[in-house]
């Protein structure tokens, strides 16, 4: 069974109550349950992590290379700032899909640039929680 690592970046633990007009009312636990259901159907094994700490995310990706076949990541605010997470993904060589709940290009200008997309296979954004599910389906098809 192929293994996928899912990483939720900073503040995504607050989903459900965090700016619901932007991010929806679904909690992270609900999203994770749905991801596990999709994984079961697609015969994938998922390990799901959430961290508010850049270095911890770098460590998770650094250790993932041998264990996992793919990475589904919402780097959240680090999307726009983290050379370290970008470098970790590039170094891992993992097939990576970047996801965002919101359409970062229709929001504030500082969100218009992602440091991650260039090292990802692709990005899915703007579909709310559906972005995660589409991202996982895409990974399942590609790995
Ligand atoms: C986000 C978009 C980011 O700009 C923001 O910092 C987040 C969430 C999204 O999923 O829409 O925390 O990655």
PDB file of C-alpha atoms in Angstrom, residues 4-136:
ATOM      1  CA  UNK A   4       0.998   9.564   1.590  1.00  0.00           C
ATOM      2  CA  UNK A   5       1.995  12.253   4.066  1.00  0.00           C
ATOM      3  CA  UNK A   6      -0.529  15.060   4.593  1.00  0.00           C
ATOM      4  CA  UNK A   7       0.733  18.252   6.224  1.00  0.00           C
ATOM      5  CA  UNK A   8      -1.499  21.083   7.395  1.00  0.00           C
ATOM      6  CA  UNK A   9       0.433  24.260   8.168  1.00  0.00           C
ATOM      7  CA  UNK A  10      -0.073  26.998  10.744  1.00  0.00           C
ATOM      8  CA  UNK A  11      -3.504  27.979  12.068  1.00  0.00           C
ATOM      9  CA  UNK A  12      -5.272  25.223  10.166  1.00  0.00           C
ATOM     10  CA  UNK A  13      -5.946  23.595  13.544  1.00  0.00           C
ATOM     11  CA  UNK A  14      -8.439  26.461  13.971  1.00  0.00           C
ATOM     12  CA  UNK A  15     -10.575  25.526  10.962  1.00  0.00           C
ATOM     13  CA  UNK A  16     -14.272  25.584  11.749  1.00  0.00           C
ATOM     14  CA  UNK A  17     -14.065  28.823  13.716  1.00  0.00           C
ATOM     15  CA  UNK A  18     -11.253  30.651  11.881  1.00  0.00           C
ATOM     16  CA  UNK A  19     -12.632  33.286   9.469  1.00  0.00           C
ATOM     17  CA  UNK A  20     -15.438  30.949   8.291  1.00  0.00           C
ATOM     18  CA  UNK A  21     -16.349  33.263   5.395  1.00  0.00           C
ATOM     19  CA  UNK A  22     -12.885  32.637   3.955  1.00  0.00           C
ATOM     20  CA  UNK A  23     -12.125  29.103   5.113  1.00  0.00           C
ATOM     21  CA  UNK A  24     -15.552  27.537   5.665  1.00  0.00           C
ATOM     22  CA  UNK A  25     -17.103  25.952   8.737  1.00  0.00           C
ATOM     23  CA  UNK A  26     -15.661  22.471   8.355  1.00  0.00           C
ATOM     24  CA  UNK A  27     -13.182  21.492  11.066  1.00  0.00           C
ATOM     25  CA  UNK A  28      -9.778  19.986  10.428  1.00  0.00           C
ATOM     26  CA  UNK A  29     -10.929  16.752  12.073  1.00  0.00           C
ATOM     27  CA  UNK A  30     -13.822  16.533   9.577  1.00  0.00           C
ATOM     28  CA  UNK A  31     -11.480  17.162   6.638  1.00  0.00           C
ATOM     29  CA  UNK A  32      -9.085  14.515   7.940  1.00  0.00           C
ATOM     30  CA  UNK A  33     -11.894  11.963   8.275  1.00  0.00           C
ATOM     31  CA  UNK A  34     -12.953  12.572   4.675  1.00  0.00           C
ATOM     32  CA  UNK A  35      -9.331  12.306   3.506  1.00  0.00           C
ATOM     33  CA  UNK A  36      -9.037   8.956   5.301  1.00  0.00           C
ATOM     34  CA  UNK A  37     -12.231   7.754   3.580  1.00  0.00           C
ATOM     35  CA  UNK A  38     -10.854   8.710   0.166  1.00  0.00           C
ATOM     36  CA  UNK A  39      -7.543   7.040   1.019  1.00  0.00           C
ATOM     37  CA  UNK A  40      -9.329   3.823   1.948  1.00  0.00           C
ATOM     38  CA  UNK A  41     -11.174   3.789  -1.378  1.00  0.00           C
ATOM     39  CA  UNK A  42      -7.956   4.528  -3.270  1.00  0.00           C
ATOM     40  CA  UNK A  43      -5.998   1.939  -1.241  1.00  0.00           C
ATOM     41  CA  UNK A  44      -3.589   4.482   0.174  1.00  0.00           C
ATOM     42  CA  UNK A  45      -2.252   4.777   3.683  1.00  0.00           C
ATOM     43  CA  UNK A  46      -2.347   8.349   5.065  1.00  0.00           C
ATOM     44  CA  UNK A  47      -0.293   9.912   7.818  1.00  0.00           C
ATOM     45  CA  UNK A  48      -1.740  13.297   8.735  1.00  0.00           C
ATOM     46  CA  UNK A  49       0.142  16.037  10.644  1.00  0.00           C
ATOM     47  CA  UNK A  50      -0.625  19.627  11.559  1.00  0.00           C
ATOM     48  CA  UNK A  51       2.031  22.021  12.777  1.00  0.00           C
ATOM     49  CA  UNK A  52       2.295  25.708  13.538  1.00  0.00           C
ATOM     50  CA  UNK A  53       6.098  25.516  13.436  1.00  0.00           C
ATOM     51  CA  UNK A  54       8.186  25.956  10.309  1.00  0.00           C
ATOM     52  CA  UNK A  55      11.136  23.878  11.564  1.00  0.00           C
ATOM     53  CA  UNK A  56       8.846  21.015  12.549  1.00  0.00           C
ATOM     54  CA  UNK A  57       7.366  20.978   9.040  1.00  0.00           C
ATOM     55  CA  UNK A  58      10.881  20.980   7.561  1.00  0.00           C
ATOM     56  CA  UNK A  59      11.775  18.005   9.801  1.00  0.00           C
ATOM     57  CA  UNK A  60       8.616  16.102   8.829  1.00  0.00           C
ATOM     58  CA  UNK A  61       9.393  16.522   5.121  1.00  0.00           C
ATOM     59  CA  UNK A  62      13.061  15.703   5.666  1.00  0.00           C
ATOM     60  CA  UNK A  63      12.182  12.375   7.282  1.00  0.00           C
ATOM     61  CA  UNK A  64       9.456  11.570   4.720  1.00  0.00           C
ATOM     62  CA  UNK A  65      11.637  10.673   1.748  1.00  0.00           C
ATOM     63  CA  UNK A  66      12.180   7.000   2.602  1.00  0.00           C
ATOM     64  CA  UNK A  67       8.729   6.305   4.048  1.00  0.00           C
ATOM     65  CA  UNK A  68       6.287   8.055   1.713  1.00  0.00           C
ATOM     66  CA  UNK A  69       5.461   8.113  -1.990  1.00  0.00           C
ATOM     67  CA  UNK A  70       3.705  11.469  -2.008  1.00  0.00           C
ATOM     68  CA  UNK A  71       3.050  14.654  -0.076  1.00  0.00           C
ATOM     69  CA  UNK A  72      -0.205  16.622   0.125  1.00  0.00           C
ATOM     70  CA  UNK A  73       0.509  19.951   1.781  1.00  0.00           C
ATOM     71  CA  UNK A  74      -1.330  23.108   2.694  1.00  0.00           C
ATOM     72  CA  UNK A  75       1.621  25.215   3.829  1.00  0.00           C
ATOM     73  CA  UNK A  76      -0.833  27.973   4.904  1.00  0.00           C
ATOM     74  CA  UNK A  77       0.974  31.258   5.686  1.00  0.00           C
ATOM     75  CA  UNK A  78       4.377  29.625   5.080  1.00  0.00           C
ATOM     76  CA  UNK A  79       3.368  29.339   1.411  1.00  0.00           C
ATOM     77  CA  UNK A  80       4.305  32.965   1.029  1.00  0.00           C
ATOM     78  CA  UNK A  81       7.430  33.098   3.196  1.00  0.00           C
ATOM     79  CA  UNK A  82       9.213  29.792   3.626  1.00  0.00           C
ATOM     80  CA  UNK A  83      12.306  29.122   1.552  1.00  0.00           C
ATOM     81  CA  UNK A  84      13.057  26.387   4.127  1.00  0.00           C
ATOM     82  CA  UNK A  85       9.873  24.408   3.371  1.00  0.00           C
ATOM     83  CA  UNK A  86      10.372  24.883  -0.353  1.00  0.00           C
ATOM     84  CA  UNK A  87      13.951  23.577  -0.089  1.00  0.00           C
ATOM     85  CA  UNK A  88      12.814  20.625   2.033  1.00  0.00           C
ATOM     86  CA  UNK A  89      10.260  19.619  -0.617  1.00  0.00           C
ATOM     87  CA  UNK A  90      12.829  19.998  -3.406  1.00  0.00           C
ATOM     88  CA  UNK A  91      15.365  17.919  -1.446  1.00  0.00           C
ATOM     89  CA  UNK A  92      12.820  15.190  -0.669  1.00  0.00           C
ATOM     90  CA  UNK A  93      12.046  14.539  -4.314  1.00  0.00           C
ATOM     91  CA  UNK A  94       8.520  13.594  -3.168  1.00  0.00           C
ATOM     92  CA  UNK A  95       5.640  13.934  -5.574  1.00  0.00           C
ATOM     93  CA  UNK A  96       3.982  16.934  -3.966  1.00  0.00           C
ATOM     94  CA  UNK A  97       0.618  18.594  -4.411  1.00  0.00           C
ATOM     95  CA  UNK A  98       0.025  21.989  -2.830  1.00  0.00           C
ATOM     96  CA  UNK A  99      -3.506  22.814  -1.756  1.00  0.00           C
ATOM     97  CA  UNK A 100      -5.287  25.896  -0.456  1.00  0.00           C
ATOM     98  CA  UNK A 101      -8.847  26.301   0.724  1.00  0.00           C
ATOM     99  CA  UNK A 102      -9.076  29.866  -0.556  1.00  0.00           C
ATOM    100  CA  UNK A 103      -8.128  31.316  -3.914  1.00  0.00           C
ATOM    101  CA  UNK A 104      -4.924  33.057  -2.852  1.00  0.00           C
ATOM    102  CA  UNK A 105      -4.886  35.074  -6.102  1.00  0.00           C
ATOM    103  CA  UNK A 106      -8.192  36.763  -5.354  1.00  0.00           C
ATOM    104  CA  UNK A 107      -7.052  37.870  -1.893  1.00  0.00           C
ATOM    105  CA  UNK A 108      -4.480  40.329  -0.505  1.00  0.00           C
ATOM    106  CA  UNK A 109      -1.461  40.925  -2.697  1.00  0.00           C
ATOM    107  CA  UNK A 110       0.980  39.370  -0.218  1.00  0.00           C
ATOM    108  CA  UNK A 111      -0.793  36.044  -0.795  1.00  0.00           C
ATOM    109  CA  UNK A 112      -0.382  36.152  -4.570  1.00  0.00           C
ATOM    110  CA  UNK A 113       3.041  34.570  -4.537  1.00  0.00           C
ATOM    111  CA  UNK A 114       3.717  30.967  -3.527  1.00  0.00           C
ATOM    112  CA  UNK A 115       7.287  29.849  -2.891  1.00  0.00           C
ATOM    113  CA  UNK A 116       6.043  26.264  -2.959  1.00  0.00           C
ATOM    114  CA  UNK A 117       4.316  25.870  -6.332  1.00  0.00           C
ATOM    115  CA  UNK A 118       7.560  25.733  -8.332  1.00  0.00           C
ATOM    116  CA  UNK A 119       8.694  22.615  -6.448  1.00  0.00           C
ATOM    117  CA  UNK A 120       5.249  20.960  -6.436  1.00  0.00           C
ATOM    118  CA  UNK A 121       3.789  18.858  -9.224  1.00  0.00           C
ATOM    119  CA  UNK A 122       0.845  21.237  -9.141  1.00  0.00           C
ATOM    120  CA  UNK A 123      -1.479  23.242  -6.957  1.00  0.00           C
ATOM    121  CA  UNK A 124      -5.224  23.090  -6.293  1.00  0.00           C
ATOM    122  CA  UNK A 125      -6.815  26.115  -4.694  1.00  0.00           C
ATOM    123  CA  UNK A 126     -10.006  28.010  -4.174  1.00  0.00           C
ATOM    124  CA  UNK A 127     -12.388  25.079  -3.787  1.00  0.00           C
ATOM    125  CA  UNK A 128     -12.625  25.151   0.001  1.00  0.00           C
ATOM    126  CA  UNK A 129     -12.210  21.747   1.647  1.00  0.00           C
ATOM    127  CA  UNK A 130     -12.726  20.191  -1.800  1.00  0.00           C
ATOM    128  CA  UNK A 131      -9.198  21.368  -2.709  1.00  0.00           C
ATOM    129  CA  UNK A 132      -7.816  18.730  -0.315  1.00  0.00           C
ATOM    130  CA  UNK A 133      -9.985  15.939  -1.712  1.00  0.00           C
ATOM    131  CA  UNK A 134      -9.152  16.810  -5.318  1.00  0.00           C
ATOM    132  CA  UNK A 135      -5.477  16.984  -4.350  1.00  0.00           C
ATOM    133  CA  UNK A 136      -5.555  13.529  -2.795  1.00  0.00           C
TER     134      UNK A 136
END
